[in-house]
């Protein structure tokens, strides 16, 4: 039973049962009692880039989705985002340089980044700045909307099917696919 990890969230344990022709299927379980192995290259990862760095390509919008709803300690929400928004990771900037609190999101593979700013005054509307080919803020919002539609599942309602054609992550049964690769 290996621990499960994504760029967004390290959470859960996956149990797979192998079957014929390279097929495997199993379920995730909440929590894990493993320590993640150190990645030497992680020491050299650059900090998240603020979208303003690419000012000519930056786009601006707003969202009602609180950054804390996806990156504030709700491990089940973070687990879902990690499964359904591949390659996205986050970091918090509380320096006050840009906003009272800023959630920085990035996908190093595509060079996409986004920032969700909390101005310290309102928790109903957050400014979003993004750059790069992926619409990371929109992808995360869509992932959270889908999780709500599914009844806010915990990690132990998810499963994974592996075949020679790829993988599919599902909720409750393989008929309800939430991500495929």
Coordinates of C-alpha atoms in Angstrom, one line a residue:
X1 CA 0.0 0.0 0.0
X2 CA 2.0 3.0 -1.2
X3 CA 1.3 6.5 0.0
X4 CA -0.4 8.7 -2.6
X5 CA 0.9 12.1 -3.7
X6 CA 0.2 14.7 -6.3
X7 CA 1.8 18.1 -6.9
X8 CA -1.0 19.7 -4.9
X9 CA -1.4 17.4 -1.9
X10 CA 0.2 14.4 -0.3
X11 CA -2.7 12.5 1.3
X12 CA -4.2 9.0 1.3
X13 CA -3.1 5.5 0.7
X14 CA -3.9 3.5 -2.4
X15 CA -4.5 -0.3 -2.4
X16 CA -4.5 -1.9 -5.8
X17 CA -5.3 -5.5 -6.8
X18 CA -3.6 -6.7 -9.9
X19 CA -5.7 -8.7 -12.4
X20 CA -5.2 -10.2 -15.9
X21 CA -3.6 -8.4 -18.8
X22 CA -1.9 -5.7 -16.7
X23 CA -5.1 -4.4 -15.2
X24 CA -5.3 -3.2 -11.6
X25 CA -8.0 -1.6 -9.6
X26 CA -8.4 -0.4 -6.0
X27 CA -9.4 2.3 -3.6
X28 CA -7.9 5.1 -1.8
X29 CA -8.0 5.3 2.0
X30 CA -7.9 8.4 4.1
X31 CA -4.6 9.3 5.8
X32 CA -1.3 7.6 5.5
X33 CA 1.4 6.9 8.0
X34 CA 4.4 7.3 5.6
X35 CA 7.0 9.9 5.5
X36 CA 7.5 11.3 2.0
X37 CA 11.0 10.6 0.6
X38 CA 13.2 13.6 0.0
X39 CA 13.5 14.7 -3.6
X40 CA 17.0 16.2 -4.2
X41 CA 15.7 18.3 -7.1
X42 CA 13.1 19.9 -4.8
X43 CA 15.8 22.0 -3.2
X44 CA 16.4 23.6 -6.6
X45 CA 12.7 24.3 -7.5
X46 CA 12.3 28.0 -8.0
X47 CA 9.6 29.7 -5.9
X48 CA 6.2 30.2 -7.6
X49 CA 6.4 33.0 -10.1
X50 CA 3.9 35.8 -9.7
X51 CA 1.8 36.4 -12.8
X52 CA 2.8 40.0 -12.8
X53 CA 6.3 38.9 -13.9
X54 CA 4.7 38.3 -17.3
X55 CA 2.7 41.5 -17.2
X56 CA 2.1 41.7 -20.9
X57 CA 0.5 38.3 -20.9
X58 CA -1.3 38.5 -17.5
X59 CA -5.0 38.3 -17.3
X60 CA -7.2 39.5 -14.4
X61 CA -10.5 38.3 -13.0
X62 CA -12.1 37.5 -9.7
X63 CA -13.5 34.4 -8.0
X64 CA -15.8 33.7 -5.1
X65 CA -13.9 30.5 -4.3
X66 CA -11.8 31.1 -1.2
X67 CA -8.2 30.1 -1.5
X68 CA -8.5 28.4 1.9
X69 CA -11.2 26.1 0.5
X70 CA -8.6 24.4 -1.7
X71 CA -5.3 25.0 0.1
X72 CA -6.3 25.6 3.7
X73 CA -6.1 22.3 5.4
X74 CA -9.2 20.5 4.0
X75 CA -7.2 17.4 2.9
X76 CA -10.2 15.9 1.1
X77 CA -10.6 19.0 -1.0
X78 CA -6.9 19.2 -1.7
X79 CA -6.9 15.5 -2.6
X80 CA -9.6 16.1 -5.2
X81 CA -7.8 19.1 -6.7
X82 CA -4.5 17.0 -6.8
X83 CA -6.3 14.3 -8.7
X84 CA -8.2 16.4 -11.1
X85 CA -5.9 19.4 -11.8
X86 CA -2.6 17.5 -12.7
X87 CA 0.7 19.3 -12.3
X88 CA -0.7 22.2 -10.3
X89 CA 1.0 23.1 -7.0
X90 CA 0.6 26.0 -4.6
X91 CA 2.4 28.1 -2.1
X92 CA 1.3 30.9 0.3
X93 CA 2.7 34.4 0.2
X94 CA 1.9 36.2 3.4
X95 CA 4.6 38.9 3.1
X96 CA 1.9 41.5 2.3
X97 CA 4.0 42.7 -0.7
X98 CA 1.1 42.0 -3.1
X99 CA -1.9 41.5 -0.9
X100 CA -2.7 40.7 2.7
X101 CA -2.5 37.0 1.7
X102 CA -1.8 35.4 -1.7
X103 CA -2.2 31.9 -2.9
X104 CA 0.3 31.3 -5.6
X105 CA -0.4 28.4 -8.0
X106 CA 1.8 27.1 -10.7
X107 CA 2.4 24.4 -13.3
X108 CA 6.1 24.2 -14.1
X109 CA 5.5 21.9 -17.1
X110 CA 3.5 24.6 -19.0
X111 CA 4.9 27.8 -17.3
X112 CA 1.4 28.6 -16.2
X113 CA 0.8 30.5 -12.9
X114 CA -2.0 32.2 -11.1
X115 CA -2.3 34.2 -7.9
X116 CA -5.5 34.5 -5.8
X117 CA -5.3 37.6 -3.5
X118 CA -7.1 38.2 -0.3
X119 CA -7.2 41.9 0.5
X120 CA -7.8 41.5 4.2
X121 CA -11.2 43.1 4.0
X122 CA -13.6 40.7 2.2
X123 CA -13.9 36.9 2.1
X124 CA -16.5 36.9 -0.6
X125 CA -14.5 38.0 -3.7
X126 CA -10.8 37.4 -4.5
X127 CA -8.7 38.9 -7.2
X128 CA -7.1 36.5 -9.6
X129 CA -4.1 37.2 -11.8
X130 CA -2.9 34.5 -14.2
X131 CA -0.5 33.9 -17.0
X132 CA 0.5 31.0 -19.2
X133 CA -1.5 28.6 -21.4
X134 CA -3.4 26.9 -18.6
X135 CA -6.3 28.6 -16.9
X136 CA -5.3 27.2 -13.5
X137 CA -7.8 29.3 -11.5
X138 CA -10.7 28.1 -13.7
X139 CA -9.5 24.5 -13.6
X140 CA -9.5 24.6 -9.8
X141 CA -12.9 26.3 -9.6
X142 CA -14.3 23.6 -12.0
X143 CA -12.7 20.8 -9.9
X144 CA -14.3 22.2 -6.7
X145 CA -17.7 22.6 -8.4
X146 CA -17.5 18.9 -9.5
X147 CA -16.5 17.8 -6.0
X148 CA -19.6 19.6 -4.6
X149 CA -21.8 17.9 -7.2
X150 CA -20.4 14.6 -6.0
X151 CA -21.4 15.3 -2.4
X152 CA -17.9 16.4 -1.2
X153 CA -16.4 12.9 -1.2
X154 CA -13.7 12.0 1.2
X155 CA -10.6 10.2 0.0
X156 CA -11.9 6.8 0.8
X157 CA -14.7 7.2 -1.8
X158 CA -12.2 7.4 -4.6
X159 CA -10.7 4.6 -6.6
X160 CA -8.3 4.0 -9.4
X161 CA -8.3 1.7 -12.4
X162 CA -5.1 1.0 -14.3
X163 CA -5.2 -0.6 -17.8
X164 CA -2.7 -0.7 -20.7
X165 CA -4.6 2.3 -22.1
X166 CA -4.0 4.5 -19.0
X167 CA -5.5 5.3 -15.7
X168 CA -8.9 6.4 -14.5
X169 CA -9.8 7.9 -11.1
X170 CA -13.4 7.5 -10.0
X171 CA -15.7 8.2 -7.1
X172 CA -17.9 5.4 -5.6
X173 CA -17.7 3.2 -8.8
X174 CA -15.7 3.1 -12.0
X175 CA -18.8 4.4 -13.8
X176 CA -18.2 7.9 -12.2
X177 CA -14.8 8.9 -13.6
X178 CA -13.4 12.2 -12.4
X179 CA -10.0 12.1 -14.1
X180 CA -8.3 10.0 -16.8
X181 CA -4.8 9.9 -18.2

